[in-house]
């Protein structure tokens, strides 16, 4: 004597994809097809744009220092026996470069994570 028969399982799909090929992005990147080249080119452009933007911030920041030091009140001011321009260069330059470096690494990693997420689909 057997129990009640279970109904056969049926796969429910929201939309049938007939004739549409599934894009395998990771394979496209590895095989260096046109799509893979476009994806890698997008990553390179994103990294280059990030580097140029942050480089501009550094150049603008340090490029403004001679203009700042050209002001007589700042150029001749002394703090604890040290001229103010030397304090600005010694105490503000390196933390600024360190902060820009940290921001670059964080944003570059975010770009790479976005690329890997896209390539993993």
Short mmCIF file of N, CA, C and O in Angstrom, two decimals:
data_model
loop_
_atom_site.label_atom_id
_atom_site.label_comp_id
_atom_site.label_asym_id
_atom_site.label_seq_id
_atom_site.Cartn_x
_atom_site.Cartn_y
_atom_site.Cartn_z
N UNK A 1 0.84 -1.16 0.00
CA UNK A 1 0.00 0.00 0.00
C UNK A 1 0.89 1.23 0.00
O UNK A 1 1.72 1.39 0.86
N UNK A 2 0.73 2.05 -0.97
CA UNK A 2 1.53 3.25 -1.07
C UNK A 2 0.70 4.45 -0.69
O UNK A 2 -0.53 4.45 -0.81
N UNK A 3 1.43 5.51 -0.23
CA UNK A 3 0.75 6.72 0.20
C UNK A 3 0.34 7.57 -0.99
O UNK A 3 0.50 7.19 -2.15
N UNK A 4 -0.19 8.74 -0.71
CA UNK A 4 -0.63 9.62 -1.80
C UNK A 4 0.58 10.04 -2.64
O UNK A 4 1.67 10.25 -2.14
N UNK A 5 0.37 10.13 -3.93
CA UNK A 5 1.43 10.51 -4.86
C UNK A 5 1.65 12.02 -4.79
O UNK A 5 0.69 12.80 -4.79
N UNK A 6 2.91 12.39 -4.74
CA UNK A 6 3.24 13.82 -4.77
C UNK A 6 3.17 14.31 -6.21
O UNK A 6 3.56 13.60 -7.12
N UNK A 7 2.71 15.55 -6.38
CA UNK A 7 2.70 16.07 -7.76
C UNK A 7 4.14 16.28 -8.24
O UNK A 7 5.04 16.56 -7.45
N UNK A 8 4.33 16.11 -9.51
CA UNK A 8 5.67 16.28 -10.08
C UNK A 8 6.08 17.75 -9.96
O UNK A 8 5.27 18.66 -10.18
N UNK A 9 7.36 17.97 -9.62
CA UNK A 9 7.86 19.34 -9.44
C UNK A 9 7.94 20.03 -10.79
O UNK A 9 8.29 19.44 -11.79
N UNK A 10 7.61 21.29 -10.77
CA UNK A 10 7.62 22.07 -11.99
C UNK A 10 8.44 23.33 -11.76
O UNK A 10 8.30 24.01 -10.73
N UNK A 11 9.29 23.65 -12.69
CA UNK A 11 10.12 24.85 -12.59
C UNK A 11 9.32 26.05 -13.07
O UNK A 11 8.76 26.04 -14.16
N UNK A 12 9.28 27.08 -12.23
CA UNK A 12 8.54 28.29 -12.57
C UNK A 12 9.55 29.37 -12.95
O UNK A 12 10.46 29.67 -12.20
N UNK A 13 9.39 29.92 -14.13
CA UNK A 13 10.30 30.93 -14.64
C UNK A 13 9.46 32.15 -14.98
O UNK A 13 8.40 32.03 -15.60
N UNK A 14 9.95 33.32 -14.61
CA UNK A 14 9.19 34.53 -14.88
C UNK A 14 9.17 34.90 -16.36
O UNK A 14 8.18 35.38 -16.86
N UNK A 15 10.28 34.66 -17.02
CA UNK A 15 10.33 34.99 -18.44
C UNK A 15 11.21 33.97 -19.13
O UNK A 15 12.30 33.68 -18.68
N UNK A 16 10.72 33.44 -20.21
CA UNK A 16 11.51 32.48 -20.96
C UNK A 16 12.49 33.24 -21.85
O UNK A 16 12.16 34.24 -22.45
N UNK A 17 13.72 32.74 -21.91
CA UNK A 17 14.75 33.36 -22.74
C UNK A 17 15.03 32.43 -23.91
O UNK A 17 15.99 31.70 -23.90
N UNK A 18 14.22 32.47 -24.86
CA UNK A 18 14.42 31.60 -26.02
C UNK A 18 15.26 32.34 -27.05
O UNK A 18 14.94 33.45 -27.44
N UNK A 19 16.31 31.71 -27.46
CA UNK A 19 17.16 32.27 -28.49
C UNK A 19 18.14 33.32 -27.98
O UNK A 19 19.05 33.68 -28.68
N UNK A 20 17.96 33.81 -26.78
CA UNK A 20 18.90 34.80 -26.25
C UNK A 20 20.05 34.06 -25.58
O UNK A 20 19.84 33.19 -24.76
N UNK A 21 21.25 34.43 -25.96
CA UNK A 21 22.38 33.75 -25.35
C UNK A 21 22.73 34.43 -24.04
O UNK A 21 22.60 35.65 -23.91
N UNK A 22 23.16 33.65 -23.11
CA UNK A 22 23.52 34.18 -21.81
C UNK A 22 24.93 34.75 -21.90
O UNK A 22 25.85 34.10 -22.39
N UNK A 23 25.10 35.95 -21.44
CA UNK A 23 26.40 36.61 -21.51
C UNK A 23 27.26 36.12 -20.35
O UNK A 23 26.86 36.23 -19.19
N UNK A 24 28.36 35.59 -20.66
CA UNK A 24 29.31 35.13 -19.63
C UNK A 24 30.45 36.15 -19.60
O UNK A 24 31.44 36.02 -20.32
N UNK A 25 30.29 37.13 -18.76
CA UNK A 25 31.19 38.27 -18.75
C UNK A 25 32.61 37.87 -18.38
O UNK A 25 33.56 38.34 -19.00
N UNK A 26 32.75 37.01 -17.40
CA UNK A 26 34.10 36.61 -16.99
C UNK A 26 34.82 35.92 -18.14
O UNK A 26 36.00 36.17 -18.38
N UNK A 27 34.12 35.09 -18.88
CA UNK A 27 34.71 34.42 -20.03
C UNK A 27 35.09 35.45 -21.10
O UNK A 27 36.14 35.33 -21.73
N UNK A 28 34.24 36.44 -21.27
CA UNK A 28 34.52 37.49 -22.26
C UNK A 28 35.81 38.23 -21.91
O UNK A 28 36.60 38.56 -22.79
N UNK A 29 36.04 38.48 -20.62
CA UNK A 29 37.24 39.19 -20.19
C UNK A 29 38.47 38.31 -20.37
O UNK A 29 39.49 38.76 -20.88
N UNK A 30 38.36 37.05 -19.97
CA UNK A 30 39.51 36.15 -20.06
C UNK A 30 39.90 35.90 -21.51
O UNK A 30 41.08 35.90 -21.85
N UNK A 31 38.91 35.71 -22.37
CA UNK A 31 39.19 35.44 -23.77
C UNK A 31 39.50 36.70 -24.57
O UNK A 31 39.80 36.63 -25.75
N UNK A 32 39.43 37.85 -23.95
CA UNK A 32 39.72 39.15 -24.56
C UNK A 32 38.91 39.39 -25.83
O UNK A 32 39.43 39.79 -26.86
N UNK A 33 37.62 39.17 -25.72
CA UNK A 33 36.73 39.48 -26.83
C UNK A 33 36.45 40.98 -26.83
O UNK A 33 36.97 41.72 -25.99
N UNK A 34 35.62 41.41 -27.77
CA UNK A 34 35.30 42.84 -27.85
C UNK A 34 34.62 43.34 -26.58
O UNK A 34 34.92 44.42 -26.09
N UNK A 35 33.70 42.53 -26.06
CA UNK A 35 33.01 42.92 -24.82
C UNK A 35 33.99 42.97 -23.65
O UNK A 35 33.98 43.90 -22.85
N UNK A 36 34.87 41.97 -23.56
CA UNK A 36 35.87 41.96 -22.49
C UNK A 36 36.81 43.14 -22.59
O UNK A 36 37.17 43.76 -21.58
N UNK A 37 37.22 43.47 -23.80
CA UNK A 37 38.10 44.63 -24.00
C UNK A 37 37.40 45.92 -23.60
O UNK A 37 38.01 46.82 -23.02
N UNK A 38 36.11 46.00 -23.90
CA UNK A 38 35.35 47.20 -23.52
C UNK A 38 35.24 47.31 -22.00
O UNK A 38 35.35 48.41 -21.44
N UNK A 39 35.01 46.19 -21.33
CA UNK A 39 34.93 46.22 -19.87
C UNK A 39 36.26 46.62 -19.24
O UNK A 39 36.30 47.44 -18.32
N UNK A 40 37.34 46.05 -19.73
CA UNK A 40 38.66 46.39 -19.19
C UNK A 40 39.00 47.84 -19.51
O UNK A 40 39.56 48.56 -18.69
N UNK A 41 38.63 48.28 -20.72
CA UNK A 41 38.85 49.68 -21.07
C UNK A 41 38.09 50.63 -20.16
O UNK A 41 38.60 51.69 -19.78
N UNK A 42 36.88 50.24 -19.76
CA UNK A 42 36.10 51.06 -18.82
C UNK A 42 36.78 51.13 -17.46
O UNK A 42 36.80 52.19 -16.83
N UNK A 43 37.32 50.01 -17.01
CA UNK A 43 38.04 50.01 -15.72
C UNK A 43 39.28 50.89 -15.81
O UNK A 43 39.54 51.68 -14.90
N UNK A 44 40.00 50.79 -16.89
CA UNK A 44 41.21 51.61 -17.06
C UNK A 44 40.85 53.08 -17.10
O UNK A 44 41.53 53.92 -16.48
N UNK A 45 39.78 53.43 -17.83
CA UNK A 45 39.36 54.84 -17.88
C UNK A 45 38.92 55.35 -16.52
O UNK A 45 39.22 56.49 -16.14
N UNK A 46 38.24 54.50 -15.74
CA UNK A 46 37.81 54.91 -14.40
C UNK A 46 39.01 55.15 -13.50
O UNK A 46 39.06 56.14 -12.75
N UNK A 47 40.00 54.25 -13.57
CA UNK A 47 41.19 54.41 -12.73
C UNK A 47 42.00 55.63 -13.16
O UNK A 47 42.53 56.36 -12.32
N UNK A 48 42.11 55.85 -14.47
CA UNK A 48 42.84 57.02 -14.96
C UNK A 48 42.14 58.32 -14.56
O UNK A 48 42.79 59.28 -14.12
N UNK A 49 40.82 58.35 -14.68
CA UNK A 49 40.08 59.54 -14.28
C UNK A 49 40.25 59.84 -12.80
O UNK A 49 40.42 61.00 -12.40
N UNK A 50 40.22 58.80 -11.98
CA UNK A 50 40.42 58.98 -10.54
C UNK A 50 41.82 59.53 -10.26
O UNK A 50 41.98 60.47 -9.48
N UNK A 51 42.83 58.95 -10.90
CA UNK A 51 44.21 59.41 -10.68
C UNK A 51 44.38 60.86 -11.14
O UNK A 51 45.04 61.66 -10.45
N UNK A 52 43.79 61.22 -12.26
CA UNK A 52 43.91 62.60 -12.75
C UNK A 52 43.19 63.59 -11.83
O UNK A 52 43.72 64.69 -11.57
N UNK A 53 42.02 63.22 -11.35
CA UNK A 53 41.29 64.13 -10.44
C UNK A 53 42.07 64.35 -9.15
O UNK A 53 42.22 65.49 -8.69
N UNK A 54 42.56 63.28 -8.55
CA UNK A 54 43.29 63.45 -7.29
C UNK A 54 44.65 64.10 -7.53
O UNK A 54 45.13 64.85 -6.67
N UNK A 55 45.26 63.83 -8.68
CA UNK A 55 46.50 64.53 -9.02
C UNK A 55 46.28 66.02 -9.16
O UNK A 55 47.11 66.83 -8.74
N UNK A 56 45.14 66.38 -9.74
CA UNK A 56 44.81 67.80 -9.87
C UNK A 56 44.64 68.44 -8.49
O UNK A 56 45.07 69.58 -8.27
N UNK A 57 44.04 67.72 -7.56
CA UNK A 57 43.88 68.25 -6.20
C UNK A 57 45.24 68.52 -5.57
O UNK A 57 45.46 69.58 -4.96
N UNK A 58 46.18 67.60 -5.74
CA UNK A 58 47.51 67.78 -5.15
C UNK A 58 48.24 68.94 -5.83
O UNK A 58 48.83 69.78 -5.16
N UNK A 59 48.20 68.98 -7.16
CA UNK A 59 48.90 70.06 -7.89
C UNK A 59 48.29 71.41 -7.55
O UNK A 59 49.02 72.39 -7.33
N UNK A 60 46.97 71.48 -7.46
CA UNK A 60 46.33 72.76 -7.11
C UNK A 60 46.67 73.15 -5.68
O UNK A 60 46.92 74.34 -5.40
N UNK A 61 46.70 72.19 -4.79
CA UNK A 61 47.02 72.50 -3.39
C UNK A 61 48.45 73.00 -3.23
O UNK A 61 48.70 74.02 -2.57
N UNK A 62 49.39 72.28 -3.83
CA UNK A 62 50.79 72.71 -3.71
C UNK A 62 51.11 73.88 -4.62
O UNK A 62 52.02 74.65 -4.34
N UNK A 63 50.37 74.01 -5.72
CA UNK A 63 50.58 75.16 -6.60
C UNK A 63 50.11 76.46 -5.98
O UNK A 63 50.61 77.54 -6.33
N UNK A 64 49.17 76.38 -5.07
CA UNK A 64 48.68 77.59 -4.41
C UNK A 64 49.63 78.06 -3.30
O UNK A 64 49.54 79.20 -2.87
N UNK A 65 50.52 77.19 -2.86
CA UNK A 65 51.41 77.57 -1.77
C UNK A 65 52.33 78.74 -2.12
O UNK A 65 52.50 79.64 -1.28
N UNK A 66 52.96 78.79 -3.30
CA UNK A 66 53.79 79.98 -3.60
C UNK A 66 52.98 81.28 -3.59
O UNK A 66 53.49 82.33 -3.18
N UNK A 67 51.71 81.20 -4.04
CA UNK A 67 50.87 82.39 -3.97
C UNK A 67 50.61 82.78 -2.52
O UNK A 67 50.61 83.96 -2.17
N UNK A 68 50.41 81.78 -1.69
CA UNK A 68 50.18 82.03 -0.28
C UNK A 68 51.43 82.59 0.39
O UNK A 68 51.36 83.51 1.20
N UNK A 69 52.59 82.04 0.02
CA UNK A 69 53.85 82.49 0.62
C UNK A 69 54.27 83.85 0.07
O UNK A 69 55.14 84.51 0.65
N UNK A 70 53.68 84.29 -1.03
CA UNK A 70 53.99 85.60 -1.58
C UNK A 70 53.37 86.73 -0.79
O UNK A 70 53.77 87.89 -0.92
N UNK A 71 52.42 86.42 0.05
CA UNK A 71 51.81 87.44 0.90
C UNK A 71 52.80 87.75 2.02
O UNK A 71 53.26 86.86 2.74
N UNK A 72 53.16 89.03 2.17
CA UNK A 72 54.20 89.42 3.13
C UNK A 72 53.85 89.05 4.56
O UNK A 72 54.73 88.66 5.34
N UNK A 73 52.59 89.16 4.92
CA UNK A 73 52.21 88.87 6.30
C UNK A 73 52.45 87.39 6.63
O UNK A 73 52.87 87.06 7.75
N UNK A 74 52.20 86.51 5.69
CA UNK A 74 52.40 85.08 5.94
C UNK A 74 53.87 84.71 5.81
O UNK A 74 54.40 83.91 6.59
N UNK A 75 54.56 85.30 4.83
CA UNK A 75 55.97 84.97 4.59
C UNK A 75 56.86 85.39 5.74
O UNK A 75 57.85 84.72 6.04
N UNK A 76 56.51 86.47 6.41
CA UNK A 76 57.37 86.96 7.48
C UNK A 76 56.90 86.54 8.87
O UNK A 76 57.60 86.79 9.85
N UNK A 77 55.77 85.90 8.97
CA UNK A 77 55.25 85.49 10.28
C UNK A 77 56.08 84.34 10.84
O UNK A 77 56.56 83.48 10.12
N UNK A 78 56.26 84.37 12.15
CA UNK A 78 57.01 83.29 12.82
C UNK A 78 56.15 82.72 13.94
O UNK A 78 55.40 83.43 14.61
N UNK A 79 56.25 81.40 14.09
CA UNK A 79 55.55 80.69 15.16
C UNK A 79 56.60 79.85 15.87
O UNK A 79 57.25 79.00 15.25
N UNK A 80 56.79 80.12 17.17
CA UNK A 80 57.79 79.40 17.97
C UNK A 80 59.18 79.50 17.37
O UNK A 80 59.96 78.55 17.38
N UNK A 81 59.49 80.63 16.78
CA UNK A 81 60.80 80.88 16.22
C UNK A 81 61.01 80.29 14.84
O UNK A 81 62.11 80.37 14.29
N UNK A 82 60.00 79.70 14.25
CA UNK A 82 60.11 79.11 12.91
C UNK A 82 59.16 79.88 11.99
O UNK A 82 58.02 80.17 12.37
N UNK A 83 59.66 80.17 10.79
CA UNK A 83 58.80 80.90 9.85
C UNK A 83 57.60 80.05 9.46
O UNK A 83 57.69 78.84 9.31
N UNK A 84 56.48 80.71 9.28
CA UNK A 84 55.22 80.05 8.98
C UNK A 84 55.25 79.22 7.69
O UNK A 84 54.70 78.10 7.68
N UNK A 85 55.87 79.67 6.60
CA UNK A 85 55.91 78.82 5.40
C UNK A 85 56.57 77.46 5.66
O UNK A 85 56.13 76.44 5.14
N UNK A 86 57.61 77.43 6.47
CA UNK A 86 58.27 76.15 6.78
C UNK A 86 57.36 75.26 7.62
O UNK A 86 57.35 74.04 7.44
N UNK A 87 56.62 75.85 8.52
CA UNK A 87 55.67 75.05 9.30
C UNK A 87 54.56 74.48 8.42
O UNK A 87 54.16 73.32 8.57
N UNK A 88 54.08 75.30 7.50
CA UNK A 88 53.03 74.83 6.60
C UNK A 88 53.56 73.68 5.73
O UNK A 88 52.90 72.65 5.59
N UNK A 89 54.75 73.86 5.17
CA UNK A 89 55.33 72.80 4.35
C UNK A 89 55.63 71.54 5.15
O UNK A 89 55.42 70.43 4.68
N UNK A 90 56.13 71.71 6.35
CA UNK A 90 56.51 70.55 7.15
C UNK A 90 55.37 69.84 7.83
O UNK A 90 55.39 68.63 8.00
N UNK A 91 54.35 70.59 8.22
CA UNK A 91 53.28 69.99 9.00
C UNK A 91 52.01 69.69 8.20
O UNK A 91 51.22 68.84 8.60
N UNK A 92 51.81 70.37 7.09
CA UNK A 92 50.58 70.15 6.33
C UNK A 92 50.79 69.36 5.04
O UNK A 92 49.86 68.70 4.58
N UNK A 93 51.99 69.42 4.47
CA UNK A 93 52.22 68.78 3.18
C UNK A 93 52.12 67.26 3.27
O UNK A 93 51.42 66.62 2.48
N UNK A 94 52.80 66.67 4.22
CA UNK A 94 52.83 65.22 4.30
C UNK A 94 51.49 64.62 4.72
O UNK A 94 51.07 63.62 4.14
N UNK A 95 50.78 65.19 5.69
CA UNK A 95 49.45 64.65 5.97
C UNK A 95 48.49 64.78 4.78
O UNK A 95 47.67 63.90 4.55
N UNK A 96 48.63 65.87 4.00
CA UNK A 96 47.79 66.02 2.81
C UNK A 96 48.08 64.92 1.80
O UNK A 96 47.17 64.30 1.26
N UNK A 97 49.37 64.67 1.54
CA UNK A 97 49.74 63.61 0.60
C UNK A 97 49.29 62.24 1.10
O UNK A 97 48.83 61.40 0.32
N UNK A 98 49.40 62.01 2.38
CA UNK A 98 48.96 60.74 2.96
C UNK A 98 47.44 60.57 2.80
O UNK A 98 46.97 59.51 2.41
N UNK A 99 46.70 61.63 3.07
CA UNK A 99 45.24 61.57 2.96
C UNK A 99 44.82 61.35 1.51
O UNK A 99 43.91 60.54 1.25
N UNK A 100 45.45 62.01 0.57
CA UNK A 100 45.11 61.82 -0.84
C UNK A 100 45.45 60.39 -1.26
O UNK A 100 44.68 59.75 -2.00
N UNK A 101 46.55 59.86 -0.78
CA UNK A 101 46.91 58.47 -1.08
C UNK A 101 45.89 57.48 -0.54
O UNK A 101 45.50 56.53 -1.22
N UNK A 102 45.44 57.70 0.69
CA UNK A 102 44.42 56.82 1.27
C UNK A 102 43.10 56.88 0.50
O UNK A 102 42.47 55.87 0.26
N UNK A 103 42.70 58.08 0.12
CA UNK A 103 41.47 58.25 -0.65
C UNK A 103 41.60 57.55 -2.00
O UNK A 103 40.68 56.87 -2.45
N UNK A 104 42.78 57.69 -2.63
CA UNK A 104 42.98 57.05 -3.93
C UNK A 104 42.88 55.53 -3.82
O UNK A 104 42.21 54.89 -4.63
N UNK A 105 43.52 54.96 -2.82
CA UNK A 105 43.48 53.51 -2.66
C UNK A 105 42.05 53.03 -2.41
O UNK A 105 41.60 52.03 -2.98
N UNK A 106 41.31 53.74 -1.57
CA UNK A 106 39.93 53.34 -1.26
C UNK A 106 39.04 53.42 -2.50
O UNK A 106 38.28 52.50 -2.79
N UNK A 107 39.15 54.51 -3.26
CA UNK A 107 38.31 54.66 -4.45
C UNK A 107 38.74 53.73 -5.58
O UNK A 107 37.90 53.23 -6.34
N UNK A 108 40.04 53.48 -5.71
CA UNK A 108 40.51 52.55 -6.74
C UNK A 108 40.03 51.13 -6.41
O UNK A 108 39.62 50.38 -7.32
N UNK A 109 40.04 50.78 -5.14
CA UNK A 109 39.53 49.46 -4.75
C UNK A 109 38.03 49.36 -5.02
O UNK A 109 37.54 48.31 -5.45
N UNK A 110 37.31 50.45 -4.81
CA UNK A 110 35.88 50.45 -5.11
C UNK A 110 35.64 50.25 -6.61
O UNK A 110 34.74 49.51 -7.01
N UNK A 111 36.46 50.91 -7.45
CA UNK A 111 36.34 50.71 -8.89
C UNK A 111 36.58 49.25 -9.27
O UNK A 111 35.86 48.68 -10.08
N UNK A 112 37.60 48.65 -8.67
CA UNK A 112 37.91 47.26 -8.98
C UNK A 112 36.82 46.32 -8.47
O UNK A 112 36.49 45.34 -9.15
N UNK A 113 36.26 46.62 -7.31
CA UNK A 113 35.17 45.79 -6.79
C UNK A 113 33.94 45.87 -7.70
O UNK A 113 33.28 44.86 -7.94
N UNK A 114 33.65 47.07 -8.19
CA UNK A 114 32.53 47.24 -9.13
C UNK A 114 32.78 46.45 -10.40
O UNK A 114 31.87 45.81 -10.95
N UNK A 115 34.02 46.48 -10.89
CA UNK A 115 34.36 45.72 -12.08
C UNK A 115 34.22 44.23 -11.85
O UNK A 115 33.66 43.52 -12.69
N UNK A 116 34.71 43.74 -10.71
CA UNK A 116 34.61 42.31 -10.42
C UNK A 116 33.15 41.88 -10.24
O UNK A 116 32.77 40.78 -10.64
N UNK A 117 32.33 42.75 -9.66
CA UNK A 117 30.90 42.44 -9.52
C UNK A 117 30.24 42.34 -10.89
O UNK A 117 29.44 41.44 -11.14
N UNK A 118 30.61 43.25 -11.77
CA UNK A 118 30.07 43.21 -13.12
C UNK A 118 30.57 41.99 -13.89
O UNK A 118 29.81 41.33 -14.59
N UNK A 119 31.84 41.66 -13.72
CA UNK A 119 32.42 40.51 -14.42
C UNK A 119 31.91 39.20 -13.83
O UNK A 119 31.92 38.19 -14.52
N UNK A 120 31.46 39.21 -12.59
CA UNK A 120 30.97 37.99 -11.97
C UNK A 120 29.56 37.63 -12.37
O UNK A 120 29.12 36.51 -12.16
N UNK A 121 28.83 38.58 -12.96
CA UNK A 121 27.44 38.32 -13.36
C UNK A 121 27.39 37.31 -14.50
O UNK A 121 28.21 37.25 -15.34
#
